[in-house]
CSV table of C-alpha atoms in Angstrom, one decimal:
chain,number,residue,atom,x,y,z
A,1,MET,CA,-130.8,24.6,82.4
A,2,GLY,CA,-129.1,23.6,79.1
A,3,THR,CA,-127.2,26.9,78.9
A,4,VAL,CA,-124.0,28.6,80.1
A,5,ILE,CA,-124.7,30.8,83.1
A,6,ASP,CA,-122.3,33.7,84.3
A,7,LEU,CA,-122.7,35.3,87.6
A,8,LEU,CA,-120.8,38.5,88.8
A,9,ILE,CA,-121.2,39.5,92.3
A,10,GLU,CA,-119.3,42.4,94.1
A,11,ASP,CA,-120.1,42.3,98.0
A,12,ASP,CA,-118.2,41.7,101.1
A,13,GLY,CA,-119.9,38.2,101.3
A,14,ALA,CA,-119.6,37.6,97.6
A,15,GLU,CA,-118.6,33.8,98.0
A,16,GLU,CA,-121.6,33.1,100.3
A,17,ARG,CA,-124.0,34.9,98.1
A,18,MET,CA,-122.6,33.0,95.0
A,19,ASP,CA,-122.9,29.6,96.9
A,20,GLU,CA,-126.6,30.5,97.7
A,21,VAL,CA,-127.4,31.7,94.2
A,22,VAL,CA,-126.0,28.3,92.7
A,23,LYS,CA,-128.2,26.4,95.2
A,24,GLN,CA,-131.3,28.4,94.1
A,25,LEU,CA,-130.6,27.9,90.5
A,26,LYS,CA,-130.7,24.2,91.1
A,27,ILE,CA,-133.9,24.5,92.7
A,28,TYR,CA,-135.4,26.7,89.9
A,29,GLU,CA,-134.2,24.2,87.3
A,30,HIS,CA,-136.2,21.4,89.2
A,31,ARG,CA,-139.2,23.6,89.4
A,32,PHE,CA,-139.4,25.0,85.8
A,33,SER,CA,-137.7,22.6,83.5
A,34,ALA,CA,-139.7,21.0,80.6
A,35,ASN,CA,-136.6,18.8,79.8
A,36,SER,CA,-136.3,17.0,83.2
A,37,ALA,CA,-138.6,14.1,83.7
A,38,ASN,CA,-138.7,14.7,87.3
A,39,SER,CA,-139.3,18.4,87.5
A,40,GLU,CA,-142.4,20.0,89.1
A,41,LEU,CA,-143.6,21.4,85.8
A,42,MET,CA,-143.4,17.8,84.4
A,43,ALA,CA,-145.5,16.7,87.3
A,44,ILE,CA,-148.3,18.7,85.6
A,45,ASN,CA,-147.6,17.5,82.1
A,46,LYS,CA,-147.7,13.8,83.2
A,47,GLN,CA,-151.2,14.3,84.7
A,48,ALA,CA,-152.5,16.0,81.5
A,49,GLY,CA,-156.1,15.1,80.8
A,50,ILE,CA,-156.2,13.1,84.2
A,51,LYS,CA,-156.1,15.4,87.2
A,52,ALA,CA,-155.2,18.9,88.6
A,53,VAL,CA,-151.8,19.4,90.2
A,54,ARG,CA,-151.1,21.6,93.3
A,55,VAL,CA,-148.0,23.6,92.5
A,56,HIS,CA,-145.4,25.9,94.1
A,57,PRO,CA,-146.6,29.6,94.2
A,58,GLU,CA,-143.7,30.6,91.9
A,59,LEU,CA,-144.6,28.0,89.2
A,60,PHE,CA,-148.3,29.0,89.6
A,61,GLU,CA,-147.5,32.6,89.1
A,62,LEU,CA,-145.3,32.0,86.0
A,63,ILE,CA,-148.0,29.8,84.3
A,64,ARG,CA,-150.7,32.2,85.0
A,65,MET,CA,-148.5,35.0,83.5
A,66,GLY,CA,-147.7,32.8,80.5
A,67,LYS,CA,-151.3,31.8,79.9
A,68,ALA,CA,-152.3,35.5,79.9
A,69,HIS,CA,-149.8,36.5,77.2
A,70,SER,CA,-150.4,33.3,75.3
A,71,CYS,CA,-154.0,34.2,75.0
A,72,ALA,CA,-153.4,37.8,74.0
A,73,SER,CA,-154.6,38.9,70.6
A,74,GLY,CA,-151.8,38.7,68.1
A,75,SER,CA,-149.3,37.0,70.4
A,76,HIS,CA,-146.7,34.4,69.2
A,77,LEU,CA,-146.1,33.4,72.7
A,78,ASN,CA,-147.8,30.1,73.6
A,79,ILE,CA,-146.6,28.1,76.7
A,80,ALA,CA,-148.9,25.1,75.6
A,81,ILE,CA,-146.6,24.6,72.5
A,82,GLY,CA,-144.7,21.9,74.3
A,83,PRO,CA,-145.8,18.9,72.2
A,84,LEU,CA,-144.4,20.6,69.1
A,85,VAL,CA,-141.1,21.7,70.8
A,86,GLN,CA,-140.6,18.1,72.1
A,87,THR,CA,-141.2,16.7,68.7
A,88,TRP,CA,-139.0,19.0,66.7
A,89,ARG,CA,-136.4,19.0,69.5
A,90,ILE,CA,-134.2,21.6,67.6
A,91,GLY,CA,-131.1,22.0,69.6
A,92,PHE,CA,-130.9,18.5,70.8
A,93,SER,CA,-129.2,15.6,69.3
A,94,ASP,CA,-132.4,13.7,68.4
A,95,ALA,CA,-133.9,16.6,66.4
A,96,ARG,CA,-136.2,15.7,63.5
A,97,VAL,CA,-138.5,17.2,61.0
A,98,PRO,CA,-142.1,16.0,61.8
A,99,SER,CA,-144.5,15.1,58.9
A,100,ASP,CA,-147.3,17.5,58.1
A,101,ASP,CA,-149.9,15.1,59.4
A,102,GLU,CA,-148.1,14.9,62.7
A,103,ILE,CA,-147.9,18.5,63.1
A,104,LYS,CA,-151.6,19.0,62.3
A,105,GLN,CA,-152.4,16.4,65.1
A,106,LEU,CA,-150.0,18.2,67.6
A,107,LEU,CA,-151.5,21.5,67.0
A,108,ARG,CA,-154.8,20.3,68.4
A,109,LEU,CA,-152.9,20.0,71.9
A,110,THR,CA,-151.5,23.5,71.9
A,111,ASP,CA,-154.5,25.7,72.9
A,112,PRO,CA,-153.3,27.8,75.9
A,113,GLN,CA,-157.2,28.2,77.0
A,114,ASP,CA,-157.1,24.5,77.8
A,115,ILE,CA,-154.7,25.2,80.8
A,116,ILE,CA,-157.1,25.5,83.6
A,117,LEU,CA,-155.8,27.5,86.8
A,118,ASP,CA,-157.4,27.4,90.3
A,119,GLU,CA,-156.2,30.4,92.1
A,120,GLU,CA,-157.8,29.4,95.4
A,121,ASN,CA,-156.0,25.8,95.5
A,122,GLN,CA,-153.0,26.8,93.4
A,123,THR,CA,-153.6,24.0,91.0
A,124,VAL,CA,-152.9,23.6,87.2
A,125,PHE,CA,-154.9,21.1,85.1
A,126,LEU,CA,-154.3,20.5,81.3
A,127,LYS,CA,-157.5,19.4,79.7
A,128,GLN,CA,-156.4,17.0,77.0
A,129,LYS,CA,-154.0,14.1,77.4
A,130,GLY,CA,-150.7,14.8,75.5
A,131,MET,CA,-150.7,18.5,76.4
A,132,LEU,CA,-147.3,19.8,77.6
A,133,ILE,CA,-146.6,23.3,79.0
A,134,ASP,CA,-143.2,24.6,78.1
A,135,LEU,CA,-141.9,27.6,80.0
A,136,GLY,CA,-138.7,27.7,78.0
A,137,SER,CA,-139.7,31.2,76.5
A,138,LEU,CA,-140.2,32.7,80.1
A,139,ALA,CA,-138.4,30.8,82.9
A,140,LYS,CA,-134.9,32.2,82.4
A,141,GLY,CA,-136.2,35.9,82.7
A,142,TYR,CA,-138.3,34.9,85.8
A,143,ILE,CA,-135.5,33.1,87.5
A,144,ALA,CA,-133.1,36.0,86.7
A,145,ASP,CA,-135.5,38.6,88.5
A,146,LEU,CA,-135.8,36.0,91.4
A,147,ILE,CA,-131.9,35.9,91.7
A,148,ILE,CA,-131.7,39.8,91.7
A,149,LYS,CA,-134.5,40.0,94.1
A,150,TYR,CA,-132.5,37.8,96.5
A,151,LEU,CA,-129.3,39.8,96.0
A,152,LYS,CA,-131.0,43.0,96.6
A,153,SER,CA,-132.3,41.7,99.9
A,154,LYS,CA,-128.9,41.0,101.0
A,155,GLY,CA,-127.7,44.4,100.2
A,156,VAL,CA,-125.3,43.4,97.4
A,157,LYS,CA,-123.5,46.3,95.9
A,158,ARG,CA,-123.2,45.3,92.2
A,159,ALA,CA,-124.1,42.1,90.2
A,160,LEU,CA,-124.5,40.9,86.7
A,161,VAL,CA,-126.6,37.6,85.8
A,162,ASN,CA,-126.3,36.2,82.4
A,163,LEU,CA,-128.4,33.2,82.0
A,164,GLY,CA,-127.4,32.2,78.6
A,165,GLY,CA,-127.9,35.5,76.8
A,166,ASN,CA,-130.5,36.6,79.3
A,167,ILE,CA,-128.8,39.5,81.1
A,168,ILE,CA,-129.8,41.7,84.0
A,169,GLY,CA,-127.4,44.3,85.9
A,170,LEU,CA,-127.9,45.2,89.6
A,171,ASN,CA,-126.7,48.8,90.1
A,172,THR,CA,-123.7,49.9,88.1
A,173,ALA,CA,-120.4,48.5,86.9
A,174,HIS,CA,-117.4,48.7,89.2
A,175,PHE,CA,-115.6,51.1,87.1
A,176,LYS,CA,-116.0,55.0,86.3
A,177,GLU,CA,-118.9,54.0,84.0
A,178,ASP,CA,-122.5,54.8,85.2
A,179,TYR,CA,-123.8,51.7,83.4
A,180,TRP,CA,-123.3,48.2,82.6
A,181,LYS,CA,-122.5,47.9,78.8
A,182,ILE,CA,-124.2,44.9,77.0
A,183,GLY,CA,-123.0,44.0,73.5
A,184,ILE,CA,-125.6,42.9,71.0
A,185,GLN,CA,-124.6,40.1,68.9
A,186,ASN,CA,-124.2,40.4,65.1
A,187,PRO,CA,-126.5,37.7,63.9
A,188,VAL,CA,-124.5,36.8,60.9
A,189,LEU,CA,-121.1,36.6,62.5
A,190,PRO,CA,-119.4,34.4,65.2
A,191,ARG,CA,-120.0,34.8,68.8
A,192,ASP,CA,-118.6,38.1,70.5
A,193,HIS,CA,-119.0,40.1,67.4
A,194,TYR,CA,-121.4,43.0,68.3
A,195,VAL,CA,-123.5,45.4,66.2
A,196,THR,CA,-124.1,47.9,69.0
A,197,VAL,CA,-124.0,48.2,72.8
A,198,LEU,CA,-126.9,49.0,75.3
A,199,LYS,CA,-126.2,50.7,78.5
A,200,ILE,CA,-128.3,49.4,81.6
A,201,SER,CA,-128.5,50.0,85.3
A,202,ASN,CA,-131.0,47.9,87.3
A,203,GLN,CA,-132.4,46.7,83.9
A,204,SER,CA,-132.4,43.7,81.7
A,205,VAL,CA,-131.5,42.7,78.2
A,206,VAL,CA,-133.0,39.9,76.4
A,207,THR,CA,-132.3,38.9,72.8
A,208,SER,CA,-134.0,36.2,70.7
A,209,GLY,CA,-132.7,35.2,67.4
A,210,ILE,CA,-133.1,32.7,64.7
A,211,TYR,CA,-129.4,32.2,64.4
A,212,GLU,CA,-129.0,30.4,67.8
A,213,ARG,CA,-130.1,26.9,67.1
A,214,HIS,CA,-130.7,25.1,63.8
A,215,LEU,CA,-131.5,21.7,62.3
A,216,GLU,CA,-130.2,20.8,58.9
A,217,LYS,CA,-132.0,18.4,57.1
A,218,ASP,CA,-132.2,17.4,53.4
A,219,GLY,CA,-130.5,20.7,52.3
A,220,LYS,CA,-132.9,22.8,54.3
A,221,SER,CA,-132.2,24.6,57.5
A,222,TYR,CA,-134.8,24.9,60.4
A,223,HIS,CA,-134.3,27.3,63.2
A,224,HIS,CA,-135.8,26.8,66.7
A,225,ILE,CA,-138.5,29.5,67.1
A,226,LEU,CA,-141.8,27.8,66.2
A,227,ASP,CA,-144.9,29.5,65.0
A,228,PRO,CA,-147.9,28.5,67.1
A,229,GLU,CA,-150.2,28.8,64.2
A,230,THR,CA,-148.5,26.6,61.7
A,231,GLY,CA,-146.4,24.4,63.9
A,232,TYR,CA,-143.4,25.1,61.7
A,233,PRO,CA,-140.3,27.5,62.3
A,234,ILE,CA,-141.6,31.0,62.1
A,235,THR,CA,-141.4,32.9,58.8
A,236,THR,CA,-139.8,36.4,59.4
A,237,ASP,CA,-137.6,39.0,58.0
A,238,VAL,CA,-136.0,39.4,61.6
A,239,ALA,CA,-132.6,38.0,62.5
A,240,SER,CA,-132.9,39.1,66.2
A,241,LEU,CA,-135.1,41.0,68.5
A,242,THR,CA,-133.7,42.6,71.7
A,243,ILE,CA,-136.0,44.1,74.5
A,244,GLN,CA,-134.5,46.3,77.4
A,245,SER,CA,-136.9,46.3,80.4
A,246,ASN,CA,-136.8,46.7,84.2
A,247,ASN,CA,-137.8,43.1,84.8
A,248,SER,CA,-136.1,40.2,82.7
A,249,VAL,CA,-139.4,38.3,82.4
A,250,ASP,CA,-140.9,41.2,80.6
A,251,GLY,CA,-138.1,41.1,78.0
A,252,GLU,CA,-138.7,37.3,77.6
A,253,ILE,CA,-142.5,37.9,77.1
A,254,TRP,CA,-142.2,40.6,74.6
A,255,THR,CA,-139.4,39.0,72.5
A,256,THR,CA,-141.6,35.9,72.2
A,257,ARG,CA,-144.9,37.7,71.8
A,258,LEU,CA,-143.5,40.0,68.9
A,259,TYR,CA,-141.2,37.4,67.2
A,260,GLY,CA,-143.0,36.6,63.9
A,261,LYS,CA,-144.3,39.9,63.1
A,262,GLN,CA,-142.5,42.1,60.4
A,263,SER,CA,-139.7,44.2,61.7
A,264,ASP,CA,-141.5,47.6,61.4
A,265,ASP,CA,-144.7,46.2,63.1
A,266,ILE,CA,-142.4,45.0,66.0
A,267,VAL,CA,-141.0,48.4,66.6
A,268,SER,CA,-144.3,50.2,66.3
A,269,CYS,CA,-145.6,47.6,69.1
A,270,ILE,CA,-142.6,48.4,71.3
A,271,ASP,CA,-143.2,52.1,71.0
A,272,GLN,CA,-146.8,51.7,72.0
A,273,GLU,CA,-146.1,49.4,75.0
A,274,ALA,CA,-145.0,51.1,78.4
A,275,GLY,CA,-141.7,50.0,80.2
A,276,ILE,CA,-140.0,48.4,77.3
A,277,GLU,CA,-137.6,49.6,74.7
A,278,GLY,CA,-135.9,47.5,71.9
A,279,LEU,CA,-134.1,47.1,68.8
A,280,VAL,CA,-134.6,44.7,65.7
A,281,ILE,CA,-131.9,43.4,63.3
A,282,THR,CA,-133.3,42.2,60.0
A,283,LYS,CA,-131.7,39.4,57.9
A,284,ASP,CA,-130.3,42.0,55.5
A,285,GLY,CA,-128.6,43.7,58.5
A,286,HIS,CA,-130.7,46.7,58.9
A,287,ILE,CA,-131.3,47.9,62.6
A,288,THR,CA,-134.3,49.7,63.8
A,289,TYR,CA,-134.5,51.1,67.3
A,290,SER,CA,-137.4,52.0,69.4
A,291,HIS,CA,-138.1,55.7,70.3
A,292,GLY,CA,-136.6,55.4,73.8
A,293,LEU,CA,-133.3,53.8,72.6
A,294,LYS,CA,-133.0,56.3,69.8
A,295,LYS,CA,-132.9,59.1,72.5
A,296,ASP,CA,-130.2,57.4,74.2
A,297,LYS,CA,-127.9,57.0,71.1
């Protein structure tokens, strides 16, 4: 998955559960990856503009969910942004800065309305050749939820799943504390320097930030979060956005939908949305919490 995965399982059959989770993670990587030429997702992309592809129900569900949130008014999430992501490739050794003309051409291939879903036959069709679905903004959360669902079905006492900063805690930590304590990275300092701690139990914490991956070119720095409207790295006063939610995929959805708005607007949106809380750290170090998190402090 291109990230470091940490798994903590406390159970009488922990080793067996761990082996099964690792096996499942390999299946999910093959199912959802946009960076593997032979993944189930790439089978759809390779048939763009040619024919519909029947897919696994989990892949269909995530694409359906992603399209709905991509088409929502004011959303910065766009699962059809693959052509731009694969051209910039920020975070990979072959990253580059595309020309203005190239970006304009690629933007024509990123309309999420051109993802055609057939519920009855569970097929996905991309209307234009060159279109690419990229589930990188959603897949880790969806997979984390599936892993927790499996562990719950086996009666596991406690678990913590960390898919590259996408964290979900099952039940409580094995100490006197009633919660898992999740440190929130200070975006201007090296790893493991935290600005605050969130307490969770049977919840997820997802953080997106412009500090995570960069491309340095001709004296300019380009971060990896692309604006689906312009095709360039998003312009924002926000250094990082964290969402706390019951399901990890909701954290992925809302960090992506909201990233690109101004910090005050983001917190206002979180306060109006049921089931999520969050905090925003601006580039100048100011932290703003949603109402629910304020009550916990």
